[in-house]
C-alpha cells in the first residue's frame, strides 16, 4: 500500500452515506475463503460438478421439481443427466416463475457469467452452447474470479474409493486454491460398515470399537488421511439427537470421539467441525434431496466444549430453532466458533435473521457464511447474496457507532470485513495449531 493509500485508508468516515459506500465496496470486493463446500479441484474429475445441466438438477432443485411434476420418482431417476436438466428447466423456469432461492440463484449466476436471461431467453440450449465453449479449468478460474473467492475447502471422504485413488496418486493437492477437509460421517455414524472398510484399507480393527487396539488403528487411519490430504480440519455431520455420553464405553459415537477423533485433532492441531441437526433420508425416493432438518440437543456440543478446552470447534446447526441457543453457547465457550447459514437456512430471509443476531451476540467472532456449493457456478449467487445482506447489517450496526461519536476509519472496517470473510477461520486454524498437544 502506498503512503497515499494508507492515508486514505486511515481517513475517518464522517457520514452515514460515506459509511454505506465504504461497507458496500469492501464487502463486495473482499476475497473470500469458503470454509465448507462440496466442490473439487479438477484432479478429482467427475467429482467437480459445473455447467448448466448440473445447476439445474442440483438436489435443492430436485426437491422443488417434484412438488410440481407428474413424473414418478423412478421415471425421473431413469432419465439421463441432460433429460433431467430439461425437465427441471421446463417445470421450474418455463412453466412457472423461478422465484425460490435455489431457482433464482441459477439466473443470478448465469447473468454474472455474461449469460443474461434478457439476451439468452428461455431456451436452455442457448445456455448449453455457451457452456460447451468452456473447459473445466477455464470455468474454475472464471467462476472464482466472478465470485471473488480465493480459497475453497472441499469435503474429502476417505471412504470414497474414487477419491482415495486421487489422493493416493498424489494429485489431490495440485491446485492451491482448493484445500481439503477430512470428512468422517461413515466412521462415526455407521461403525460396522466403516470397520469393514478400514480392514479393507489395511487397518486391523475389531467389531468392538472400544477395544484399545482398535482405537489405536482408527487413530492411525485418521492421522494417515489427515496428513495425506493436508486437511484443514476434521468434519462430521450429525443427526440432531446425537449424544455425547462421557464414560459410556458402549456408546460408539462417544468412544470414537474420545478414543480416536479428538486425540488426533489435538495431536495434529486440527479443529473438529460439527454440522448438527440433519435427519437423513426422510424421503429416500428423493435420493440426495431426501434429507431433512431436525432440532438438535446441543448438550453434545456443550459436553465436548467443556471437556476439551484445547479443542477448536467449528459449529453449525441446521434447525432454525437452535440458532439463538448456539449463538449463546458460543459466548460461553471460546473454543466454539459458529459458522454459516447451512442448507435450508441459506436463503435470503434466514441469512438476514441469523446474521443480525449473531453480530449482536458475537460481534466479529464468528464466520457468517460458507457456501456449501455442490456446483461450481453457485459460488457466484451464494456469495453475492450473502455479501449484500452482511453489508446491510453492518451499515446499520456501524451507523449506530457513528451516531454515538465513535471515530471510524476505512482501516477499521477493512479489518472487520476481512475477519468475516476468512480471517476468523484462519484464526481458528492457528489456535488449533497452537494448542497442539503431544498425544500417544
Ligand atoms: O448442503 C448440502 O448440499 C447437503 O446435502 C449436505 O451435503 C450438507 O451440507 C453436508 O455437508 O452434510
Ligand atoms: Zn455440506
PDB file of C-alpha atoms in Angstrom, residues 15-177:
ATOM      1  CA  UNK A  15     -21.299  10.487   7.323  1.00  0.00           C
ATOM      2  CA  UNK A  16     -23.794   7.657   7.034  1.00  0.00           C
ATOM      3  CA  UNK A  17     -23.618   7.830   3.231  1.00  0.00           C
ATOM      4  CA  UNK A  18     -19.814   7.668   3.332  1.00  0.00           C
ATOM      5  CA  UNK A  19     -20.077   4.694   5.660  1.00  0.00           C
ATOM      6  CA  UNK A  20     -22.512   2.937   3.383  1.00  0.00           C
ATOM      7  CA  UNK A  21     -20.263   3.415   0.353  1.00  0.00           C
ATOM      8  CA  UNK A  22     -17.215   2.032   2.188  1.00  0.00           C
ATOM      9  CA  UNK A  23     -19.045  -1.014   3.541  1.00  0.00           C
ATOM     10  CA  UNK A  24     -20.649  -1.838   0.188  1.00  0.00           C
ATOM     11  CA  UNK A  25     -17.295  -1.570  -1.550  1.00  0.00           C
ATOM     12  CA  UNK A  26     -15.427  -3.658   0.992  1.00  0.00           C
ATOM     13  CA  UNK A  27     -17.995  -6.415   1.309  1.00  0.00           C
ATOM     14  CA  UNK A  28     -18.271  -6.625  -2.467  1.00  0.00           C
ATOM     15  CA  UNK A  29     -14.537  -6.735  -3.058  1.00  0.00           C
ATOM     16  CA  UNK A  30     -13.404  -8.958  -0.178  1.00  0.00           C
ATOM     17  CA  UNK A  31     -11.766 -12.152  -1.388  1.00  0.00           C
ATOM     18  CA  UNK A  32     -13.455 -14.960   0.442  1.00  0.00           C
ATOM     19  CA  UNK A  33     -12.215 -18.181   1.979  1.00  0.00           C
ATOM     20  CA  UNK A  34     -15.127 -20.583   1.553  1.00  0.00           C
ATOM     21  CA  UNK A  35     -14.626 -22.899   4.504  1.00  0.00           C
ATOM     22  CA  UNK A  36     -17.102 -25.655   3.574  1.00  0.00           C
ATOM     23  CA  UNK A  37     -18.145 -26.724   0.097  1.00  0.00           C
ATOM     24  CA  UNK A  38     -18.688 -29.882  -1.886  1.00  0.00           C
ATOM     25  CA  UNK A  39     -16.638 -28.525  -4.783  1.00  0.00           C
ATOM     26  CA  UNK A  40     -13.494 -30.250  -6.002  1.00  0.00           C
ATOM     27  CA  UNK A  41     -10.355 -29.378  -7.845  1.00  0.00           C
ATOM     28  CA  UNK A  42     -10.083 -30.592 -11.414  1.00  0.00           C
ATOM     29  CA  UNK A  43      -7.881 -33.515 -10.413  1.00  0.00           C
ATOM     30  CA  UNK A  44     -10.972 -35.121  -8.878  1.00  0.00           C
ATOM     31  CA  UNK A  45     -12.517 -35.301 -12.395  1.00  0.00           C
ATOM     32  CA  UNK A  46     -16.195 -36.258 -12.154  1.00  0.00           C
ATOM     33  CA  UNK A  47     -16.402 -35.017  -8.556  1.00  0.00           C
ATOM     34  CA  UNK A  48     -16.095 -31.474  -9.902  1.00  0.00           C
ATOM     35  CA  UNK A  49     -19.614 -30.502 -10.965  1.00  0.00           C
ATOM     36  CA  UNK A  50     -20.097 -27.468 -13.167  1.00  0.00           C
ATOM     37  CA  UNK A  51     -22.269 -26.176 -16.004  1.00  0.00           C
ATOM     38  CA  UNK A  52     -25.899 -25.519 -16.702  1.00  0.00           C
ATOM     39  CA  UNK A  53     -27.204 -29.104 -16.518  1.00  0.00           C
ATOM     40  CA  UNK A  54     -25.585 -29.692 -13.124  1.00  0.00           C
ATOM     41  CA  UNK A  55     -27.013 -26.398 -11.883  1.00  0.00           C
ATOM     42  CA  UNK A  56     -30.484 -27.500 -12.898  1.00  0.00           C
ATOM     43  CA  UNK A  57     -30.570 -30.948 -11.367  1.00  0.00           C
ATOM     44  CA  UNK A  58     -28.817 -29.843  -8.170  1.00  0.00           C
ATOM     45  CA  UNK A  59     -30.583 -31.579  -5.294  1.00  0.00           C
ATOM     46  CA  UNK A  60     -32.184 -28.398  -3.893  1.00  0.00           C
ATOM     47  CA  UNK A  61     -33.996 -28.021  -7.235  1.00  0.00           C
ATOM     48  CA  UNK A  62     -34.805 -31.716  -7.484  1.00  0.00           C
ATOM     49  CA  UNK A  63     -36.947 -31.414  -4.359  1.00  0.00           C
ATOM     50  CA  UNK A  64     -38.701 -28.345  -5.792  1.00  0.00           C
ATOM     51  CA  UNK A  65     -39.262 -30.055  -9.133  1.00  0.00           C
ATOM     52  CA  UNK A  66     -41.119 -32.947  -7.507  1.00  0.00           C
ATOM     53  CA  UNK A  67     -43.608 -30.538  -5.987  1.00  0.00           C
ATOM     54  CA  UNK A  68     -44.937 -29.898  -9.498  1.00  0.00           C
ATOM     55  CA  UNK A  69     -44.199 -32.819 -11.784  1.00  0.00           C
ATOM     56  CA  UNK A  70     -46.403 -35.777 -12.650  1.00  0.00           C
ATOM     57  CA  UNK A  71     -43.365 -37.961 -13.280  1.00  0.00           C
ATOM     58  CA  UNK A  72     -42.818 -40.787 -10.838  1.00  0.00           C
ATOM     59  CA  UNK A  73     -39.537 -40.900  -8.917  1.00  0.00           C
ATOM     60  CA  UNK A  74     -38.448 -43.905 -10.955  1.00  0.00           C
ATOM     61  CA  UNK A  75     -39.236 -42.190 -14.225  1.00  0.00           C
ATOM     62  CA  UNK A  76     -37.214 -39.150 -13.225  1.00  0.00           C
ATOM     63  CA  UNK A  77     -34.209 -41.107 -11.949  1.00  0.00           C
ATOM     64  CA  UNK A  78     -34.107 -43.259 -15.079  1.00  0.00           C
ATOM     65  CA  UNK A  79     -33.557 -40.132 -17.213  1.00  0.00           C
ATOM     66  CA  UNK A  80     -30.025 -39.190 -18.169  1.00  0.00           C
ATOM     67  CA  UNK A  81     -28.443 -36.024 -16.834  1.00  0.00           C
ATOM     68  CA  UNK A  82     -29.437 -33.864 -19.845  1.00  0.00           C
ATOM     69  CA  UNK A  83     -33.072 -35.002 -19.766  1.00  0.00           C
ATOM     70  CA  UNK A  84     -33.327 -34.356 -16.023  1.00  0.00           C
ATOM     71  CA  UNK A  85     -31.984 -30.851 -16.553  1.00  0.00           C
ATOM     72  CA  UNK A  86     -34.542 -30.284 -19.348  1.00  0.00           C
ATOM     73  CA  UNK A  87     -37.394 -31.487 -17.153  1.00  0.00           C
ATOM     74  CA  UNK A  88     -36.377 -29.160 -14.330  1.00  0.00           C
ATOM     75  CA  UNK A  89     -35.885 -26.209 -16.677  1.00  0.00           C
ATOM     76  CA  UNK A  90     -39.296 -26.693 -18.227  1.00  0.00           C
ATOM     77  CA  UNK A  91     -41.080 -27.226 -14.917  1.00  0.00           C
ATOM     78  CA  UNK A  92     -39.426 -24.638 -12.687  1.00  0.00           C
ATOM     79  CA  UNK A  93     -38.204 -21.990 -15.127  1.00  0.00           C
ATOM     80  CA  UNK A  94     -40.592 -22.063 -18.086  1.00  0.00           C
ATOM     81  CA  UNK A  95     -43.941 -23.286 -16.768  1.00  0.00           C
ATOM     82  CA  UNK A  96     -43.511 -21.310 -13.547  1.00  0.00           C
ATOM     83  CA  UNK A  97     -41.506 -18.346 -12.323  1.00  0.00           C
ATOM     84  CA  UNK A  98     -38.173 -19.288 -10.723  1.00  0.00           C
ATOM     85  CA  UNK A  99     -38.619 -17.246  -7.581  1.00  0.00           C
ATOM     86  CA  UNK A 100     -37.394 -19.748  -4.993  1.00  0.00           C
ATOM     87  CA  UNK A 101     -33.888 -19.115  -3.616  1.00  0.00           C
ATOM     88  CA  UNK A 102     -32.344 -22.077  -5.414  1.00  0.00           C
ATOM     89  CA  UNK A 103     -34.006 -21.291  -8.741  1.00  0.00           C
ATOM     90  CA  UNK A 104     -33.428 -17.551  -8.766  1.00  0.00           C
ATOM     91  CA  UNK A 105     -29.816 -18.204  -7.813  1.00  0.00           C
ATOM     92  CA  UNK A 106     -29.265 -20.004 -11.104  1.00  0.00           C
ATOM     93  CA  UNK A 107     -30.324 -16.884 -13.009  1.00  0.00           C
ATOM     94  CA  UNK A 108     -28.007 -14.689 -10.926  1.00  0.00           C
ATOM     95  CA  UNK A 109     -25.077 -16.982 -11.680  1.00  0.00           C
ATOM     96  CA  UNK A 110     -25.887 -17.048 -15.402  1.00  0.00           C
ATOM     97  CA  UNK A 111     -26.261 -13.318 -15.529  1.00  0.00           C
ATOM     98  CA  UNK A 112     -22.949 -12.615 -13.777  1.00  0.00           C
ATOM     99  CA  UNK A 113     -21.208 -15.008 -16.163  1.00  0.00           C
ATOM    100  CA  UNK A 114     -22.362 -12.848 -19.059  1.00  0.00           C
ATOM    101  CA  UNK A 115     -25.280 -15.117 -19.997  1.00  0.00           C
ATOM    102  CA  UNK A 116     -28.031 -12.660 -19.250  1.00  0.00           C
ATOM    103  CA  UNK A 117     -31.520 -14.181 -19.467  1.00  0.00           C
ATOM    104  CA  UNK A 118     -32.520 -10.897 -21.123  1.00  0.00           C
ATOM    105  CA  UNK A 119     -30.367 -11.983 -24.038  1.00  0.00           C
ATOM    106  CA  UNK A 120     -30.495 -15.774 -23.861  1.00  0.00           C
ATOM    107  CA  UNK A 121     -34.179 -16.021 -23.014  1.00  0.00           C
ATOM    108  CA  UNK A 122     -35.788 -19.305 -22.041  1.00  0.00           C
ATOM    109  CA  UNK A 123     -34.054 -21.564 -24.499  1.00  0.00           C
ATOM    110  CA  UNK A 124     -31.964 -23.965 -22.453  1.00  0.00           C
ATOM    111  CA  UNK A 125     -29.887 -24.924 -25.472  1.00  0.00           C
ATOM    112  CA  UNK A 126     -28.659 -21.358 -25.871  1.00  0.00           C
ATOM    113  CA  UNK A 127     -27.105 -21.529 -22.390  1.00  0.00           C
ATOM    114  CA  UNK A 128     -25.776 -25.003 -23.087  1.00  0.00           C
ATOM    115  CA  UNK A 129     -23.992 -23.771 -26.194  1.00  0.00           C
ATOM    116  CA  UNK A 130     -22.251 -21.055 -24.197  1.00  0.00           C
ATOM    117  CA  UNK A 131     -21.120 -23.528 -21.532  1.00  0.00           C
ATOM    118  CA  UNK A 132     -19.927 -26.000 -24.173  1.00  0.00           C
ATOM    119  CA  UNK A 133     -17.333 -23.478 -25.275  1.00  0.00           C
ATOM    120  CA  UNK A 134     -15.682 -23.605 -21.825  1.00  0.00           C
ATOM    121  CA  UNK A 135     -13.139 -26.014 -20.377  1.00  0.00           C
ATOM    122  CA  UNK A 136     -13.344 -27.078 -16.738  1.00  0.00           C
ATOM    123  CA  UNK A 137     -10.125 -25.308 -15.803  1.00  0.00           C
ATOM    124  CA  UNK A 138     -11.171 -22.085 -17.510  1.00  0.00           C
ATOM    125  CA  UNK A 139     -14.511 -22.235 -15.761  1.00  0.00           C
ATOM    126  CA  UNK A 140     -12.919 -22.756 -12.348  1.00  0.00           C
ATOM    127  CA  UNK A 141     -10.804 -19.645 -12.859  1.00  0.00           C
ATOM    128  CA  UNK A 142     -13.654 -17.568 -14.277  1.00  0.00           C
ATOM    129  CA  UNK A 143     -16.060 -18.503 -11.517  1.00  0.00           C
ATOM    130  CA  UNK A 144     -13.562 -17.919  -8.705  1.00  0.00           C
ATOM    131  CA  UNK A 145     -12.834 -14.540 -10.230  1.00  0.00           C
ATOM    132  CA  UNK A 146     -16.506 -13.632 -10.640  1.00  0.00           C
ATOM    133  CA  UNK A 147     -17.366 -14.798  -7.119  1.00  0.00           C
ATOM    134  CA  UNK A 148     -14.161 -13.279  -5.646  1.00  0.00           C
ATOM    135  CA  UNK A 149     -13.399 -16.491  -3.833  1.00  0.00           C
ATOM    136  CA  UNK A 150      -9.704 -17.061  -3.152  1.00  0.00           C
ATOM    137  CA  UNK A 151      -9.760 -20.450  -1.440  1.00  0.00           C
ATOM    138  CA  UNK A 152     -12.225 -23.298  -1.353  1.00  0.00           C
ATOM    139  CA  UNK A 153     -12.375 -26.034   1.238  1.00  0.00           C
ATOM    140  CA  UNK A 154     -13.547 -29.335  -0.234  1.00  0.00           C
ATOM    141  CA  UNK A 155     -15.283 -32.219   1.575  1.00  0.00           C
ATOM    142  CA  UNK A 156     -12.962 -35.205   1.319  1.00  0.00           C
ATOM    143  CA  UNK A 157     -14.158 -38.657   2.149  1.00  0.00           C
ATOM    144  CA  UNK A 158     -11.546 -41.376   2.706  1.00  0.00           C
ATOM    145  CA  UNK A 159     -14.337 -43.944   2.374  1.00  0.00           C
ATOM    146  CA  UNK A 160     -14.927 -42.921  -1.254  1.00  0.00           C
ATOM    147  CA  UNK A 161     -12.771 -45.235  -3.344  1.00  0.00           C
ATOM    148  CA  UNK A 162     -12.603 -42.875  -6.345  1.00  0.00           C
ATOM    149  CA  UNK A 163     -11.427 -40.025  -4.170  1.00  0.00           C
ATOM    150  CA  UNK A 164      -8.911 -42.255  -2.455  1.00  0.00           C
ATOM    151  CA  UNK A 165      -7.316 -43.039  -5.804  1.00  0.00           C
ATOM    152  CA  UNK A 166      -6.776 -39.344  -6.489  1.00  0.00           C
ATOM    153  CA  UNK A 167      -5.121 -38.816  -3.104  1.00  0.00           C
ATOM    154  CA  UNK A 168      -3.013 -41.933  -3.444  1.00  0.00           C
ATOM    155  CA  UNK A 169      -1.787 -40.781  -6.850  1.00  0.00           C
ATOM    156  CA  UNK A 170      -0.544 -37.593  -5.199  1.00  0.00           C
ATOM    157  CA  UNK A 171      -2.652 -35.215  -7.312  1.00  0.00           C
ATOM    158  CA  UNK A 172      -5.204 -34.288  -4.636  1.00  0.00           C
ATOM    159  CA  UNK A 173      -3.303 -31.147  -3.676  1.00  0.00           C
ATOM    160  CA  UNK A 174      -2.287 -29.987  -7.120  1.00  0.00           C
ATOM    161  CA  UNK A 175      -4.466 -26.863  -7.150  1.00  0.00           C
ATOM    162  CA  UNK A 176      -3.504 -24.462  -4.329  1.00  0.00           C
ATOM    163  CA  UNK A 177      -6.930 -22.794  -4.498  1.00  0.00           C
TER     164      UNK A 177
END
